[in-house]
Every structure is written in C-alpha cells, then in structure tokens.
Amino acid sequence: GNMSSRKGLNGACSVHEYTGSFMGQSAHFKMTSVCGHVMTLDFIGKYNSWDKVDPAELFSKAPTEKKEANPKLTMVKFLQVEGRGCDCIVLWLDCDKEGENICFEVLDAVLPVMNKPRGTERTVYRAKFSSITDTDICNAMNHLGEPNRNEALSVDARQELDLRIGCAFTRFQTKYFQGKYGNLDSSLISFGPCQTPTLGFCVERHDKIQSFKPETYWVLQAKVNPEKESSLTLDWDRVRVFDREVAQMFLNITKMAKEAKVESVSKKEKVKQRPLALNTVEMLRVASAALGMGPQHAMQIAERLYTQGYISYPRTETTHYPENFDLKGCLRQQANNPYWAETVKALLSEGINRPRKGHDAGDHPPITPMRAATEAELGGDGWRLYEYITRHFIATVSADCKYLQTTISFSIGPERFTCVGKVVTSPGFTEIMPWHSIPLEESLPHCEKGDLFPIGEIKLLEKQTSPPDYLTEAELITLMEKHGIGTDASIPVHINNICQRNYVTVESGRRLKPTNLGIVLVHGYYKIDAELVLPTIRSAVEKQLNLIALGKANYHQVLEHTLDIFKRKFHYFVDSIAGMDELMEVSFSPLAATGKPLSRCGKCHRFMKYIQAKPSRLHCSHCDDTYSLPQNGTIKLYKELRCPLDDFELVLWSSGSRGKSYPLCPYCYNHPPFRDMKKGMGCNECTHPTCQHSLSMLGIGQCVECENGVLVLDSTSGPKWKMACNKCNVIVHFFENAHKVRVSPETCELCEAALVDVDFNKAKSPLPGDETQHSGCVFCDPVFQDLVELKHAAMRHPMHRGGQGKRQGRGRGKGRRPGGRLNPKKPKDKMAALAAYFV
C-alpha cells in the first residue's frame, strides 16, 4: 500500500503513515520511534548540589523525579503531538525489561492526549517479537499482548538503587579524596553497586599476581625412536616433582634402561560437542577474545545489525531454540554466501541436526542471522561480528566433531610414560569453525603390547611455576555472569565505566590491568567493609529485582530494605574512612606537594599551584583553599592582571588555537560575585559594569545560533581576531591581521549590537580607499561584510552548553549590560537575514 514519511518535530524520529486494518476494522496508522529511554531518574534540583547536601540524605530524604532523558529531543512533546486524537497504541519496543520500562514511559506521555476509550474497550497493546523479519512482525501483530508492569517496576527499582547508592558514595569519596590528594588523575571517584564488584574481580587477580611466589620443579622427558628417522616425545606419568634430589634419582633409575617397553595400546572414539546456541554473554566473550572488540563496542555493532534486520535481538540469556523455530529458513538465507555456501547446501540436503538443549531463560531466542549479507554491505567490524554469529549458528545445526584417540603407555625401568595421538574421523562443526578443529599431529607408530623401542634420550627439565595473567575482558564477563553482577545488557556498561574512570587500563590481548587508584580503592573497601566490593550483596539484590519482575516480590519493600542496608554501610564507611585514607597516603601525594606555581592568591598574595591531573584545579597551600577550573583545555597566567573584586590573578583557559578561550578569576569562578551569575562562569559571562574583561565591556551581540548566548570579543586572539559565544560553541573569525580591535560603547541603530573599532596597519588594510581605521557593526556594516566568518569551536566540552535556539539577534541581549537601555527596540528583519547569512 501507500505510505507517507516525514520527520517529527524533534528532527530525530521519523513518522510513517499508512491506511490498513486493525482488529478487523479499517484504520489509519502512525508508526514512529523513540531514542532509548524517554525519561531518566534524578534528584530534584536542590539535591543535585554537591556542596549543600549531605550525601547521607540521598538514601531516603532526597525526593527523586523523572526528567526527560534528553531534553534537546523534546521526546514527550513529540509523542504527545503525534499521539493526540489516536484511539489505540501498539508498543513495539525491545522485548526485554528495559523495553518494557520504556513502554510505560511512552504510555505516561501519550495516554493523557489519546481519545478516551468507550466503555471497557482495550486501547493499549504490546507486540512481542525477536527479530525484524516479515514472519516475526506479522506473527507479533496477530498475537498482541499487554505490557508487563512488573518487569518495568524491576527496572525502576534498579535505577533508583543505583542512583541513590552510587551518588551518595561517589559524592562523599570524591570530595574527601580530591580535597586531599593532587595526583589521583580521575575527575570522579565513583562507586557503583555493580561497577565496584567488577573492579574487585580485576584487583583480586592483580593481588594474586603480586603475591605469587614462583616454585622450581623438575620434569623427566623421554624420547624414543620407533624408526631410524623419527622420534616420539613421551610425557611422564608423575608429571612433575618439586625436589631436585628425588628428580635426579628417577633420572638415574631410568637411564639404566636401554629400551622402552609398550605396556598397553588403547583406542577410543571421542566426540567434541558442537557449541550451544549463542547468547549475549558468549557473543561479548568471543568479540573480546577473538575479534579484539570491547564489550561496549561489540554491543553497539550488534544493536545496529539488529535494527538493520541482519540478526535477531542481541540481548538474550537463552541458549535454547524453541521447537517451532524455523532453523531451515534461517539456514537457507545463507546458501549463497561464498564463505560457507558448500557447508550450508550439504546440511540442507543431508538434513540438519537439532541444536543441543541449552538454557531457556524465557526471554528471546538465541542470537541468529536473519538475512544474508556481504562484507561490502556491513564493512569492518560489522561484518566480522556478523560472520562470527553466522558461523556459530551454522555450527549449532552441524554434526559434532568425532576423532579417534590413541594412547600408548610405555615403561622405562620402573617409571611409566605415555603418549597420545588424535586422528579426526568426522570434522563436523569444525569445518565452519576451523579455530575449534583438532590440531594436526604426527601419527603414532603402529605397535602392540610388549614391543620394544630404543631410547633416544632421557633428560631432566628444570621449570618454574608461573603466575596467572591479568584478567581478559572475556574472563571478567564470565565472572560477572557467574556471580550475577549486572545483566546481559549492563555488563558492557560496567566494564566500560571502570576503564573510563581510570580504575583499569586495557592492555594488549584486551587484558584489564588495575591502576594505582583502582587498587587502593578496592583494598580500602576490603579494609572497611568487604561487602561493598564482594559480588555477594549485589548478586542478592539482582535476585530480588528478578522476583519483582516475576511479580513475586513487592517493589517498595525491596527498595526500602536494600536502601536501609546500604545506608548503614554508608554511615560505617564514613566513620571508618581513615582506614582507606592510610592506603591513599602511601600511593598519592597531598595537594600541597603536587602541581606547579601559576598565579597569586587574592587573600595571601602567595603563588597558588596549578594541578594538571584530572580534575585540574588551583590550590593555595597557605590558605588551604582549592579552586576548580574549566576542564579539557589549557590554563595559563593572563598577563598578571588582577580581578578588581578580589585581587586574584586572572588565568586564561583555552581549548586550542581552533577553539575558544576566555580569562577567568579563580575565586569568582567558584564563588559567583553577582546574583545573575552561576558557579563555573568566566569573565566572558561576568556582569561587572566596569571591569575591562567583563561581558559588559567585551560583549558584542547575541549569538546567531543559541538562545541565551552572547558573542564576546576574545581580546587575546589577535592577529587572528575572533569573538566566541559564551554559552555554545559558535566562533566568529573576523578582521584577520588587524592591529587593534576594540568594543565601542555605542550600539548599532539597526540590530543594537555593540559597534567595533578596528585599526589596520597601512600595508595590510583591506578597508576601501586605503583607510586604516573603521568603526561599525560586525553584523550590518557592508564594509565589514567580507571580513567576518562563522565557525564552530573545534572542541566541544561540557562547560559549553551548546544547542539550537531561535536564530535571531537581540544586540547584547536584554538586561545583559548593567545600566543598559530599558526598552531596546525589537530587532528588525535584518537579523533573520543575518542568521541566514551566517548559517
């Protein structure tokens, strides 16, 4: 039929409309999507202040609220606009607990604006599907169910527990340790009920490596020569001995014998089983160990393959195919791929094997390829992951690998030796998964009991026991699954978090090596309260959350009980923090001993030290004060100029030659001097009426892209002059090679932007008629038109709140300039033309 498509009002989601039939009646359909969670849980405003709130209050006192997960997408408004006047809603979100939770977020937004149901008729339906194929979609549409409130509640409970527990511990230990140590090199010392046990596994392995003491042992190795040219190496049945003299004794005894006697020959047919069907955890393990992809990256690729219809839903704990699953249909899709066409055709003609009986978690079928693809279509990592998933699937319906194992037992004097050989009789699934194949070995000689072979050599090998290696991501995933830490969906997130926080580094072979900070934190938790880092308590919480999902536990009781336990643990942790601090003292330097002198303190006029390690900050050891600075850029002294309010020397923050820069007073940045300023504002947002660095003196006009920003002259940028928005990442380059650029106190008649005085050197002046000076409006003056260009800052960082606003100018912004006009004229259409000219 006909379908029309358009972009929704948020510009991110498309809306597809068509006419069809629903529940036996003609209906007009609207199909659209969301981008992940619509809402997110957070504390209400005042509880988000780290300075004003005691972290202990976050366990029970602090109220939470659901906020839009991504306000820029205006998802709620978008859903309401599209849902207004609809009679029914069918929810096609991912069929897992998170998807179920998003169902109710969508319903909360849409139900108030939908048509009210007549009588008891049903208006909310839930589609259950595992892949985006015609069969699955039609099947889901014909068997619509209802969304599961219990599963959604279990996600709400997890979100609230993680928020309250994580924030309380994180805020307390971040403030405590960053106030004391200068070289922690992590902007946040976070704690998470899943993240911390994950780190615990890595540190536990590190401790084993550190405490390992190698031991020397000896092995007896014998070689016999069945024929003149060939030699056979035998393994000693005692394997190894740890006493040198005993080993020497065995060597002397066996040296007396001239021949090795065959004591027995046994042949056994053995089977190497084909793999179980593929679930998320196994896919992430293989992606890390064999494909070299981190779990987070692998999951993103798998989700992309799923939404494009190449594979079934990638988040599943099940390794068992349901009886009615169309295995042959999936296999036929792969019959023309040059890499495995022959294997697939052979399987289809000879008949497939039923996959092994695995675990059925009742969520989704195992991860299966749903349609054929080529390397050119998917490219790079997408193809590598798809190829593995397909090979794994073909292997699950192939035969087991069979081989014949021959074991020959020898005696040399009183000592026994063995050698084993394997010969493949039927390769089965190893044809499609060659890395699982039985390695080719030299064939064993044909012999019988009682045969004698000449001994080639007998020697004693001295070896040492070796320590375990650092955990690989694959091993960590196995441990997390075994101990019930996180879910198949959240495991990649927790592993990614401990890497991002600088608690572990990823070494070659994707091994996770804990950093000093990670090690000290875990040892500190063990010292104070081992349960904060052991997997037991989180594992118990996960079980409770699963009971909520099954409707067997009360949401409020689980929440209250768990928070009560962690609240007590938190108070004990705060009281015992000195224990962790003792460990920190050994590994890290106090603030006063780190950093290099940079600018003078306004209180004591001594030099403050600039600490570059994350989070970068200034510390005055005489006053014992620490001042936070903007992150992700460079800081240097600003011409030894001082702030007129507090006498602190100004510093200049810059994000690089292609980005923006602005001066700031360390004291004002942390303690805003005026009511209309917030913490974290530089001189380019300061409303001081007369200071030469303030917004009042250097502001030129409203930003052409965002709603509240003002373009401020960067007086340090000459000769490549620029003005930059003090809110978003817009930069305007102008008057290159000018000798001087100053902001005039006068304003433009047309748009009310401040006028600019520009001086050029005679040799380089681009002004008409060899003029060297001109005063005019950057936006409206035709003389300046060709000397101005708009760009975006090369580096966007969290302090710059970007965003698309109304594209119209308001001069320097109403009320931005203390003592400015009370009723500025409305901007003329000139501003609309200007926005178009820039953008």
PDB file of N, CA, C and O in Angstrom, residues 373-410:
ATOM      1  N   ALA A 373      24.156 -11.375   4.106  1.00  0.00           N
ATOM      2  CA  ALA A 373      24.851 -10.087   3.994  1.00  0.00           C
ATOM      3  C   ALA A 373      26.217 -10.328   3.366  1.00  0.00           C
ATOM      4  O   ALA A 373      26.715 -11.454   3.359  1.00  0.00           O
ATOM      5  N   THR A 374      26.805  -9.261   2.861  1.00  0.00           N
ATOM      6  CA  THR A 374      28.165  -9.371   2.306  1.00  0.00           C
ATOM      7  C   THR A 374      29.075  -8.425   3.070  1.00  0.00           C
ATOM      8  O   THR A 374      28.604  -7.496   3.746  1.00  0.00           O
ATOM      9  N   GLU A 375      30.360  -8.663   2.901  1.00  0.00           N
ATOM     10  CA  GLU A 375      31.347  -7.825   3.595  1.00  0.00           C
ATOM     11  C   GLU A 375      31.207  -6.372   3.152  1.00  0.00           C
ATOM     12  O   GLU A 375      31.347  -5.442   3.935  1.00  0.00           O
ATOM     13  N   ALA A 376      30.905  -6.188   1.841  1.00  0.00           N
ATOM     14  CA  ALA A 376      30.785  -4.824   1.306  1.00  0.00           C
ATOM     15  C   ALA A 376      29.610  -4.086   1.958  1.00  0.00           C
ATOM     16  O   ALA A 376      29.688  -2.887   2.233  1.00  0.00           O
ATOM     17  N   GLU A 377      28.506  -4.809   2.251  1.00  0.00           N
ATOM     18  CA  GLU A 377      27.322  -4.185   2.856  1.00  0.00           C
ATOM     19  C   GLU A 377      27.602  -3.705   4.269  1.00  0.00           C
ATOM     20  O   GLU A 377      27.222  -2.611   4.669  1.00  0.00           O
ATOM     21  N   LEU A 378      28.256  -4.563   5.065  1.00  0.00           N
ATOM     22  CA  LEU A 378      28.392  -4.284   6.503  1.00  0.00           C
ATOM     23  C   LEU A 378      29.705  -3.597   6.832  1.00  0.00           C
ATOM     24  O   LEU A 378      29.774  -2.759   7.720  1.00  0.00           O
ATOM     25  N   GLY A 379      30.766  -4.004   6.127  1.00  0.00           N
ATOM     26  CA  GLY A 379      32.069  -3.368   6.324  1.00  0.00           C
ATOM     27  C   GLY A 379      32.679  -3.564   7.705  1.00  0.00           C
ATOM     28  O   GLY A 379      31.970  -3.628   8.700  1.00  0.00           O
ATOM     29  N   GLY A 380      33.997  -3.690   7.745  1.00  0.00           N
ATOM     30  CA  GLY A 380      34.774  -3.670   9.007  1.00  0.00           C
ATOM     31  C   GLY A 380      34.236  -4.562  10.102  1.00  0.00           C
ATOM     32  O   GLY A 380      33.929  -5.730   9.914  1.00  0.00           O
ATOM     33  N   ASP A 381      34.116  -3.938  11.293  1.00  0.00           N
ATOM     34  CA  ASP A 381      33.713  -4.697  12.479  1.00  0.00           C
ATOM     35  C   ASP A 381      32.308  -5.281  12.354  1.00  0.00           C
ATOM     36  O   ASP A 381      32.027  -6.337  12.906  1.00  0.00           O
ATOM     37  N   GLY A 382      31.427  -4.581  11.641  1.00  0.00           N
ATOM     38  CA  GLY A 382      30.057  -5.079  11.448  1.00  0.00           C
ATOM     39  C   GLY A 382      30.082  -6.448  10.785  1.00  0.00           C
ATOM     40  O   GLY A 382      29.409  -7.388  11.224  1.00  0.00           O
ATOM     41  N   TRP A 383      30.901  -6.562   9.728  1.00  0.00           N
ATOM     42  CA  TRP A 383      30.998  -7.846   9.023  1.00  0.00           C
ATOM     43  C   TRP A 383      31.650  -8.907   9.912  1.00  0.00           C
ATOM     44  O   TRP A 383      31.201 -10.056   9.963  1.00  0.00           O
ATOM     45  N   ARG A 384      32.699  -8.548  10.649  1.00  0.00           N
ATOM     46  CA  ARG A 384      33.411  -9.547  11.470  1.00  0.00           C
ATOM     47  C   ARG A 384      32.477 -10.151  12.519  1.00  0.00           C
ATOM     48  O   ARG A 384      32.489 -11.354  12.760  1.00  0.00           O
ATOM     49  N   LEU A 385      31.642  -9.290  13.137  1.00  0.00           N
ATOM     50  CA  LEU A 385      30.718  -9.803  14.154  1.00  0.00           C
ATOM     51  C   LEU A 385      29.621 -10.643  13.493  1.00  0.00           C
ATOM     52  O   LEU A 385      29.276 -11.723  13.977  1.00  0.00           O
ATOM     53  N   TYR A 386      29.100 -10.151  12.364  1.00  0.00           N
ATOM     54  CA  TYR A 386      28.038 -10.889  11.661  1.00  0.00           C
ATOM     55  C   TYR A 386      28.567 -12.256  11.193  1.00  0.00           C
ATOM     56  O   TYR A 386      27.887 -13.267  11.316  1.00  0.00           O
ATOM     57  N   GLU A 387      29.812 -12.263  10.699  1.00  0.00           N
ATOM     58  CA  GLU A 387      30.395 -13.528  10.217  1.00  0.00           C
ATOM     59  C   GLU A 387      30.492 -14.529  11.371  1.00  0.00           C
ATOM     60  O   GLU A 387      30.160 -15.701  11.230  1.00  0.00           O
ATOM     61  N   TYR A 388      30.924 -14.045  12.546  1.00  0.00           N
ATOM     62  CA  TYR A 388      31.028 -14.969  13.681  1.00  0.00           C
ATOM     63  C   TYR A 388      29.646 -15.508  14.064  1.00  0.00           C
ATOM     64  O   TYR A 388      29.471 -16.707  14.288  1.00  0.00           O
ATOM     65  N   ILE A 389      28.646 -14.609  14.154  1.00  0.00           N
ATOM     66  CA  ILE A 389      27.287 -15.033  14.549  1.00  0.00           C
ATOM     67  C   ILE A 389      26.766 -16.086  13.573  1.00  0.00           C
ATOM     68  O   ILE A 389      26.175 -17.093  13.968  1.00  0.00           O
ATOM     69  N   THR A 390      27.022 -15.866  12.268  1.00  0.00           N
ATOM     70  CA  THR A 390      26.539 -16.807  11.250  1.00  0.00           C
ATOM     71  C   THR A 390      27.264 -18.145  11.355  1.00  0.00           C
ATOM     72  O   THR A 390      26.636 -19.214  11.327  1.00  0.00           O
ATOM     73  N   ARG A 391      28.585 -18.097  11.481  1.00  0.00           N
ATOM     74  CA  ARG A 391      29.342 -19.361  11.602  1.00  0.00           C
ATOM     75  C   ARG A 391      28.894 -20.125  12.852  1.00  0.00           C
ATOM     76  O   ARG A 391      28.765 -21.341  12.831  1.00  0.00           O
ATOM     77  N   HIS A 392      28.655 -19.400  13.939  1.00  0.00           N
ATOM     78  CA  HIS A 392      28.231 -20.045  15.181  1.00  0.00           C
ATOM     79  C   HIS A 392      26.870 -20.723  14.971  1.00  0.00           C
ATOM     80  O   HIS A 392      26.655 -21.860  15.407  1.00  0.00           O
ATOM     81  N   PHE A 393      25.963 -20.015  14.285  1.00  0.00           N
ATOM     82  CA  PHE A 393      24.633 -20.582  14.044  1.00  0.00           C
ATOM     83  C   PHE A 393      24.725 -21.857  13.194  1.00  0.00           C
ATOM     84  O   PHE A 393      24.115 -22.878  13.510  1.00  0.00           O
ATOM     85  N   ILE A 394      25.520 -21.784  12.113  1.00  0.00           N
ATOM     86  CA  ILE A 394      25.648 -22.969  11.242  1.00  0.00           C
ATOM     87  C   ILE A 394      26.242 -24.129  12.051  1.00  0.00           C
ATOM     88  O   ILE A 394      25.838 -25.283  11.910  1.00  0.00           O
ATOM     89  N   ALA A 395      27.191 -23.810  12.933  1.00  0.00           N
ATOM     90  CA  ALA A 395      27.827 -24.850  13.753  1.00  0.00           C
ATOM     91  C   ALA A 395      26.817 -25.518  14.683  1.00  0.00           C
ATOM     92  O   ALA A 395      26.890 -26.725  14.922  1.00  0.00           O
ATOM     93  N   THR A 396      25.834 -24.746  15.202  1.00  0.00           N
ATOM     94  CA  THR A 396      24.879 -25.338  16.153  1.00  0.00           C
ATOM     95  C   THR A 396      23.983 -26.384  15.485  1.00  0.00           C
ATOM     96  O   THR A 396      23.461 -27.267  16.160  1.00  0.00           O
ATOM     97  N   VAL A 397      23.796 -26.284  14.139  1.00  0.00           N
ATOM     98  CA  VAL A 397      22.949 -27.285  13.458  1.00  0.00           C
ATOM     99  C   VAL A 397      23.804 -28.292  12.686  1.00  0.00           C
ATOM    100  O   VAL A 397      23.282 -29.100  11.924  1.00  0.00           O
ATOM    101  N   SER A 398      25.140 -28.214  12.861  1.00  0.00           N
ATOM    102  CA  SER A 398      26.035 -29.188  12.218  1.00  0.00           C
ATOM    103  C   SER A 398      26.232 -30.397  13.138  1.00  0.00           C
ATOM    104  O   SER A 398      25.749 -30.400  14.271  1.00  0.00           O
ATOM    105  N   ALA A 399      26.992 -31.381  12.631  1.00  0.00           N
ATOM    106  CA  ALA A 399      27.269 -32.577  13.451  1.00  0.00           C
ATOM    107  C   ALA A 399      28.406 -32.282  14.417  1.00  0.00           C
ATOM    108  O   ALA A 399      29.176 -31.334  14.222  1.00  0.00           O
ATOM    109  N   ASP A 400      28.509 -33.099  15.484  1.00  0.00           N
ATOM    110  CA  ASP A 400      29.651 -32.990  16.390  1.00  0.00           C
ATOM    111  C   ASP A 400      30.919 -33.416  15.660  1.00  0.00           C
ATOM    112  O   ASP A 400      30.872 -34.112  14.655  1.00  0.00           O
ATOM    113  N   CYS A 401      32.061 -32.994  16.188  1.00  0.00           N
ATOM    114  CA  CYS A 401      33.344 -33.413  15.609  1.00  0.00           C
ATOM    115  C   CYS A 401      33.745 -34.738  16.275  1.00  0.00           C
ATOM    116  O   CYS A 401      33.711 -34.849  17.500  1.00  0.00           O
ATOM    117  N   LYS A 402      34.099 -35.742  15.454  1.00  0.00           N
ATOM    118  CA  LYS A 402      34.479 -37.046  16.022  1.00  0.00           C
ATOM    119  C   LYS A 402      35.937 -37.324  15.685  1.00  0.00           C
ATOM    120  O   LYS A 402      36.389 -37.030  14.572  1.00  0.00           O
ATOM    121  N   TYR A 403      36.654 -37.899  16.665  1.00  0.00           N
ATOM    122  CA  TYR A 403      38.049 -38.249  16.409  1.00  0.00           C
ATOM    123  C   TYR A 403      38.424 -39.502  17.193  1.00  0.00           C
ATOM    124  O   TYR A 403      37.767 -39.866  18.172  1.00  0.00           O
ATOM    125  N   LEU A 404      39.486 -40.136  16.702  1.00  0.00           N
ATOM    126  CA  LEU A 404      39.962 -41.372  17.341  1.00  0.00           C
ATOM    127  C   LEU A 404      41.185 -41.015  18.174  1.00  0.00           C
ATOM    128  O   LEU A 404      42.139 -40.423  17.654  1.00  0.00           O
ATOM    129  N   GLN A 405      41.147 -41.335  19.468  1.00  0.00           N
ATOM    130  CA  GLN A 405      42.284 -41.024  20.341  1.00  0.00           C
ATOM    131  C   GLN A 405      43.029 -42.306  20.692  1.00  0.00           C
ATOM    132  O   GLN A 405      42.445 -43.248  21.200  1.00  0.00           O
ATOM    133  N   THR A 406      44.299 -42.307  20.341  1.00  0.00           N
ATOM    134  CA  THR A 406      45.145 -43.479  20.640  1.00  0.00           C
ATOM    135  C   THR A 406      46.080 -43.123  21.791  1.00  0.00           C
ATOM    136  O   THR A 406      46.748 -42.083  21.747  1.00  0.00           O
ATOM    137  N   THR A 407      46.115 -43.962  22.827  1.00  0.00           N
ATOM    138  CA  THR A 407      47.009 -43.737  23.963  1.00  0.00           C
ATOM    139  C   THR A 407      47.943 -44.934  24.081  1.00  0.00           C
ATOM    140  O   THR A 407      47.480 -46.080  24.195  1.00  0.00           O
ATOM    141  N   ILE A 408      49.256 -44.678  24.004  1.00  0.00           N
ATOM    142  CA  ILE A 408      50.247 -45.753  24.168  1.00  0.00           C
ATOM    143  C   ILE A 408      50.974 -45.530  25.487  1.00  0.00           C
ATOM    144  O   ILE A 408      51.472 -44.429  25.751  1.00  0.00           O
ATOM    145  N   SER A 409      51.003 -46.583  26.320  1.00  0.00           N
ATOM    146  CA  SER A 409      51.661 -46.476  27.624  1.00  0.00           C
ATOM    147  C   SER A 409      52.982 -47.245  27.566  1.00  0.00           C
ATOM    148  O   SER A 409      53.025 -48.387  27.103  1.00  0.00           O
ATOM    149  N   PHE A 410      54.076 -46.601  27.976  1.00  0.00           N
ATOM    150  CA  PHE A 410      55.417 -47.209  27.947  1.00  0.00           C
ATOM    151  C   PHE A 410      55.939 -47.361  29.367  1.00  0.00           C
ATOM    152  O   PHE A 410      55.575 -46.584  30.245  1.00  0.00           O
TER     153      PHE A 410
END
